[in-house]
PDB file of C-alpha atoms in Angstrom:
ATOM      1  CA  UNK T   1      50.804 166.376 190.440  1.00 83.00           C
ATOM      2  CA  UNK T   2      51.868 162.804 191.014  1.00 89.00           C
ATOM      3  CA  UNK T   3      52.677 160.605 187.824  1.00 93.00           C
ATOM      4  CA  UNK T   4      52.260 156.394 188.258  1.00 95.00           C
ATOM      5  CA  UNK T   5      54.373 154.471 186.255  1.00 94.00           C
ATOM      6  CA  UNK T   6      53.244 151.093 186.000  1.00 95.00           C
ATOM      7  CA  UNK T   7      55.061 147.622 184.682  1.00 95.00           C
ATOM      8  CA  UNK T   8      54.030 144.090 184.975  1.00 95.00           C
ATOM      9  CA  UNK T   9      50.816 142.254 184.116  1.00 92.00           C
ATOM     10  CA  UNK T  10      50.669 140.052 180.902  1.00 97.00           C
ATOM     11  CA  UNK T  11      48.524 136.853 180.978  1.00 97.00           C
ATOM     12  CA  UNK T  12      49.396 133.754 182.711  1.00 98.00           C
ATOM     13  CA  UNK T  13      47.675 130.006 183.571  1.00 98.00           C
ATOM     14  CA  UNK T  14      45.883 129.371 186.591  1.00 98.00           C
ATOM     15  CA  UNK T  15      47.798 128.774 189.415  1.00 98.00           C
ATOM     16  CA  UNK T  16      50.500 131.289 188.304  1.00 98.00           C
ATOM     17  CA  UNK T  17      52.314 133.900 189.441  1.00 98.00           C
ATOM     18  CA  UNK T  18      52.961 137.564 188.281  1.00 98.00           C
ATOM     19  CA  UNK T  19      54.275 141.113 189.916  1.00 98.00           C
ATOM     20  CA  UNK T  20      53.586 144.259 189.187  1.00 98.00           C
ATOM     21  CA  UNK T  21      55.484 147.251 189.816  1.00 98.00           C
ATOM     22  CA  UNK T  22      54.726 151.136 190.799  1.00 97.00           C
ATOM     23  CA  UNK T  23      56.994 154.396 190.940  1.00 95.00           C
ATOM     24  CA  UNK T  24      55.320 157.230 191.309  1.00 95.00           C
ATOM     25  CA  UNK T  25      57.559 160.527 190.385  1.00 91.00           C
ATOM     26  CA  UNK T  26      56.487 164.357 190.129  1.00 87.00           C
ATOM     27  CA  UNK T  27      55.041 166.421 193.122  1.00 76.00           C
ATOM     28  CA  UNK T  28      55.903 163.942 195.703  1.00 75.00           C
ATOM     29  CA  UNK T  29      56.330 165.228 199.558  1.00 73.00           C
ATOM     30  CA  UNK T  30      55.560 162.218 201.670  1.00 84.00           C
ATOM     31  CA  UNK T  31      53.412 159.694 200.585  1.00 86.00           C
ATOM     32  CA  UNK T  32      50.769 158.461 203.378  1.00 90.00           C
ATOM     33  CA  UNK T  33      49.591 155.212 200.969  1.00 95.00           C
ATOM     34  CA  UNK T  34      50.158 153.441 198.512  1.00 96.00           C
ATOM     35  CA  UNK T  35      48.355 150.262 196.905  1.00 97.00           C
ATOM     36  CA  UNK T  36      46.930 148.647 193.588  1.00 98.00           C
ATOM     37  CA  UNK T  37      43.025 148.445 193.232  1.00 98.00           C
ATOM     38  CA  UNK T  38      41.320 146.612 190.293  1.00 98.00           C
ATOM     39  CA  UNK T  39      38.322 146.609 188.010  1.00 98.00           C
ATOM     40  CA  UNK T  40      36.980 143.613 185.610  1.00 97.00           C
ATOM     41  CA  UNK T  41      34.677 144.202 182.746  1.00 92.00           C
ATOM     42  CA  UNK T  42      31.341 145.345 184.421  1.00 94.00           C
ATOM     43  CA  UNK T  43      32.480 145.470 187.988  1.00 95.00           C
ATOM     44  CA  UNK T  44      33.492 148.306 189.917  1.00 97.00           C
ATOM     45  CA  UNK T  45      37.072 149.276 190.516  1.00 97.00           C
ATOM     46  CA  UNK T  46      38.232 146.921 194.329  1.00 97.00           C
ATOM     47  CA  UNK T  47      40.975 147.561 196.423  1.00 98.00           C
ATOM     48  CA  UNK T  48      43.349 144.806 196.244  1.00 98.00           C
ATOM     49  CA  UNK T  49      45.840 146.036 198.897  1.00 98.00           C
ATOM     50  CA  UNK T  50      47.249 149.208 200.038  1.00 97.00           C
ATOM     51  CA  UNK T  51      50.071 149.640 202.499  1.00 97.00           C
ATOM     52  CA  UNK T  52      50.961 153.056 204.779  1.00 95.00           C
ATOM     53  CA  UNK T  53      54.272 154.682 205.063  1.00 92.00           C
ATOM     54  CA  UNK T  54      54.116 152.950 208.453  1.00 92.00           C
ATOM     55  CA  UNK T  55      53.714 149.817 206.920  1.00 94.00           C
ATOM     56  CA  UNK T  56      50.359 148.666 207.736  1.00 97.00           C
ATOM     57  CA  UNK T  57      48.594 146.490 205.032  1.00 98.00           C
ATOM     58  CA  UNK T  58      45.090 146.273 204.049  1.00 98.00           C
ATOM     59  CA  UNK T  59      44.325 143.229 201.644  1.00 98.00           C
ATOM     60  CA  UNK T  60      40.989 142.459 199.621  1.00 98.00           C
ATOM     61  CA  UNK T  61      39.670 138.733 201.513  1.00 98.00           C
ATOM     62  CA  UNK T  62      39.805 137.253 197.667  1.00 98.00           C
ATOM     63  CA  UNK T  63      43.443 137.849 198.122  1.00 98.00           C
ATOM     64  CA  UNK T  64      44.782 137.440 201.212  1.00 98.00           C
ATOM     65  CA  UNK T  65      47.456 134.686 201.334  1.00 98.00           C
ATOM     66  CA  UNK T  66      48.031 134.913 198.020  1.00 98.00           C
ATOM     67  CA  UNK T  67      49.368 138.116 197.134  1.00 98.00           C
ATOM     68  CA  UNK T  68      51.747 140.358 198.759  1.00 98.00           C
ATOM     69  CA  UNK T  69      52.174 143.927 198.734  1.00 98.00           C
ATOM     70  CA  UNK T  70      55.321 145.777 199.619  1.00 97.00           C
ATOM     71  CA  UNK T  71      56.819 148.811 199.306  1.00 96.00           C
ATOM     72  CA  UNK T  72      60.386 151.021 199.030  1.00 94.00           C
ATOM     73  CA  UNK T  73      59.615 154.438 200.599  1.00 90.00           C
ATOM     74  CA  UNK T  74      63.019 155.868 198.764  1.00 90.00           C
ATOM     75  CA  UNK T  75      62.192 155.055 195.936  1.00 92.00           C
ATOM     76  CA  UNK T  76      58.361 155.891 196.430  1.00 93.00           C
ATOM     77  CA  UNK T  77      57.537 152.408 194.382  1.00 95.00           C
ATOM     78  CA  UNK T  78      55.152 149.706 195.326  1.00 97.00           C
ATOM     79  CA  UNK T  79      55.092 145.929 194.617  1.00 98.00           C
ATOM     80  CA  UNK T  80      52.396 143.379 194.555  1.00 98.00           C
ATOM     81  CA  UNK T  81      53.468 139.851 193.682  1.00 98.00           C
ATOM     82  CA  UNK T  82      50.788 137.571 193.117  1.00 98.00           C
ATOM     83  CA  UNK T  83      50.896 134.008 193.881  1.00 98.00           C
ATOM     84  CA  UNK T  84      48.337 131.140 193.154  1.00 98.00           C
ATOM     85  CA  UNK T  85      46.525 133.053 190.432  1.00 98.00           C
ATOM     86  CA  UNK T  86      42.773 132.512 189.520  1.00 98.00           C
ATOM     87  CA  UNK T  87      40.764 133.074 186.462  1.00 97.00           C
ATOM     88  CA  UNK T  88      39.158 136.084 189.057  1.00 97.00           C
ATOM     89  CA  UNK T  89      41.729 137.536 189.285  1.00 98.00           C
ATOM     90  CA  UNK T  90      41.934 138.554 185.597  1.00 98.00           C
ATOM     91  CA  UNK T  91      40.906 142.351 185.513  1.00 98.00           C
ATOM     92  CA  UNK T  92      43.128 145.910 184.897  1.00 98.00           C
ATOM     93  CA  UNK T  93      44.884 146.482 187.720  1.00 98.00           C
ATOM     94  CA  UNK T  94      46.038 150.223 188.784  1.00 98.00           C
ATOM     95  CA  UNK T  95      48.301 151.851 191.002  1.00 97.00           C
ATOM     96  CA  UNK T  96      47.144 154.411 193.223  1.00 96.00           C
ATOM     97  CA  UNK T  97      48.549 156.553 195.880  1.00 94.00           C
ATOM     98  CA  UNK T  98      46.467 158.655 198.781  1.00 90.00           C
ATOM     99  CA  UNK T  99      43.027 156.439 198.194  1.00 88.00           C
ATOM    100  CA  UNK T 100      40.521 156.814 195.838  1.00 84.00           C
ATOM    101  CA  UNK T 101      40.682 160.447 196.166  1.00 87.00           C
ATOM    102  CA  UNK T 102      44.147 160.271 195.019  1.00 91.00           C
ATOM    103  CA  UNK T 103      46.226 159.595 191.747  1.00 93.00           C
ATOM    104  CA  UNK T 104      45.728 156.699 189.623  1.00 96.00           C
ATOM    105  CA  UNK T 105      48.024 154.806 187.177  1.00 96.00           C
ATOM    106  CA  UNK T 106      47.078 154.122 183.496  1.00 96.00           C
ATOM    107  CA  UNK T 107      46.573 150.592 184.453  1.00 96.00           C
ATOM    108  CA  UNK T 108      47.893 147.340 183.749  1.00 97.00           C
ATOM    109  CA  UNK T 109      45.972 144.273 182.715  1.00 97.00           C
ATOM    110  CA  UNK T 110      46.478 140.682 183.913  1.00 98.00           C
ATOM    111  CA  UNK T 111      45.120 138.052 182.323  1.00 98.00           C
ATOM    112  CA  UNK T 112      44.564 134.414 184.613  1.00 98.00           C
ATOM    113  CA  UNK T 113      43.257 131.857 181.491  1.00 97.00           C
ATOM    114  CA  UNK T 114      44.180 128.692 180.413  1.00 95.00           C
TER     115      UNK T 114
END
């Protein structure tokens, strides 16, 4: 079993920036993915990005240019910073590794409010 250890998040004004962090620790062998998805109230849970081991990146078209996902495949952690924040952006964001078929973080919520 994989365990996701989230940090980051918090609330910040529009135009903003914040990063959020991922480790994941327990039953690891390699990991093929890794990225943050996220959910506002009475939405359904988005990818935001996700990068492979290979380093290929997938990004959510709300996001691209504005937030960046990277990754340290020692120390099986991924980053997103976000840049230019937006009051749409506000929602809990969660780490996941392997897809939606995979593990999932407790989440972490960011707030984007004035």
């Amino acid at each position: 079993q994989v365990q996701l250890e989230e940090s980051g998040g918090g609330l910040v004004q529009p135009g903003g920036s914040l990063s959020l962090s991922c480790e994941a620790s327990g039953s690891i062998v390699r990991i093929y993915i890794m990225g943050w998805y996220r959910q506002a109230p009475g939405n359904q849970r988005e990818l935001v990005a996700d990068m492979t081991r290979g380093g290929r990146t997938t990004y959510a078209d709300s996001v691209k240019g504005r937030f960046t996902i990277s990754r340290d495949i020692v120390k099986n952690t991924v980053y997103l910073q976000m840049n230019s924040l937006k009051p749409e952006d506000t929602a809990v964001y969660y780490c996941n590794v392997e897809g939606r078929s995979g593990s999932w973080g407790q989440g972490t919520q960011v707030t984007v409010s004035s």
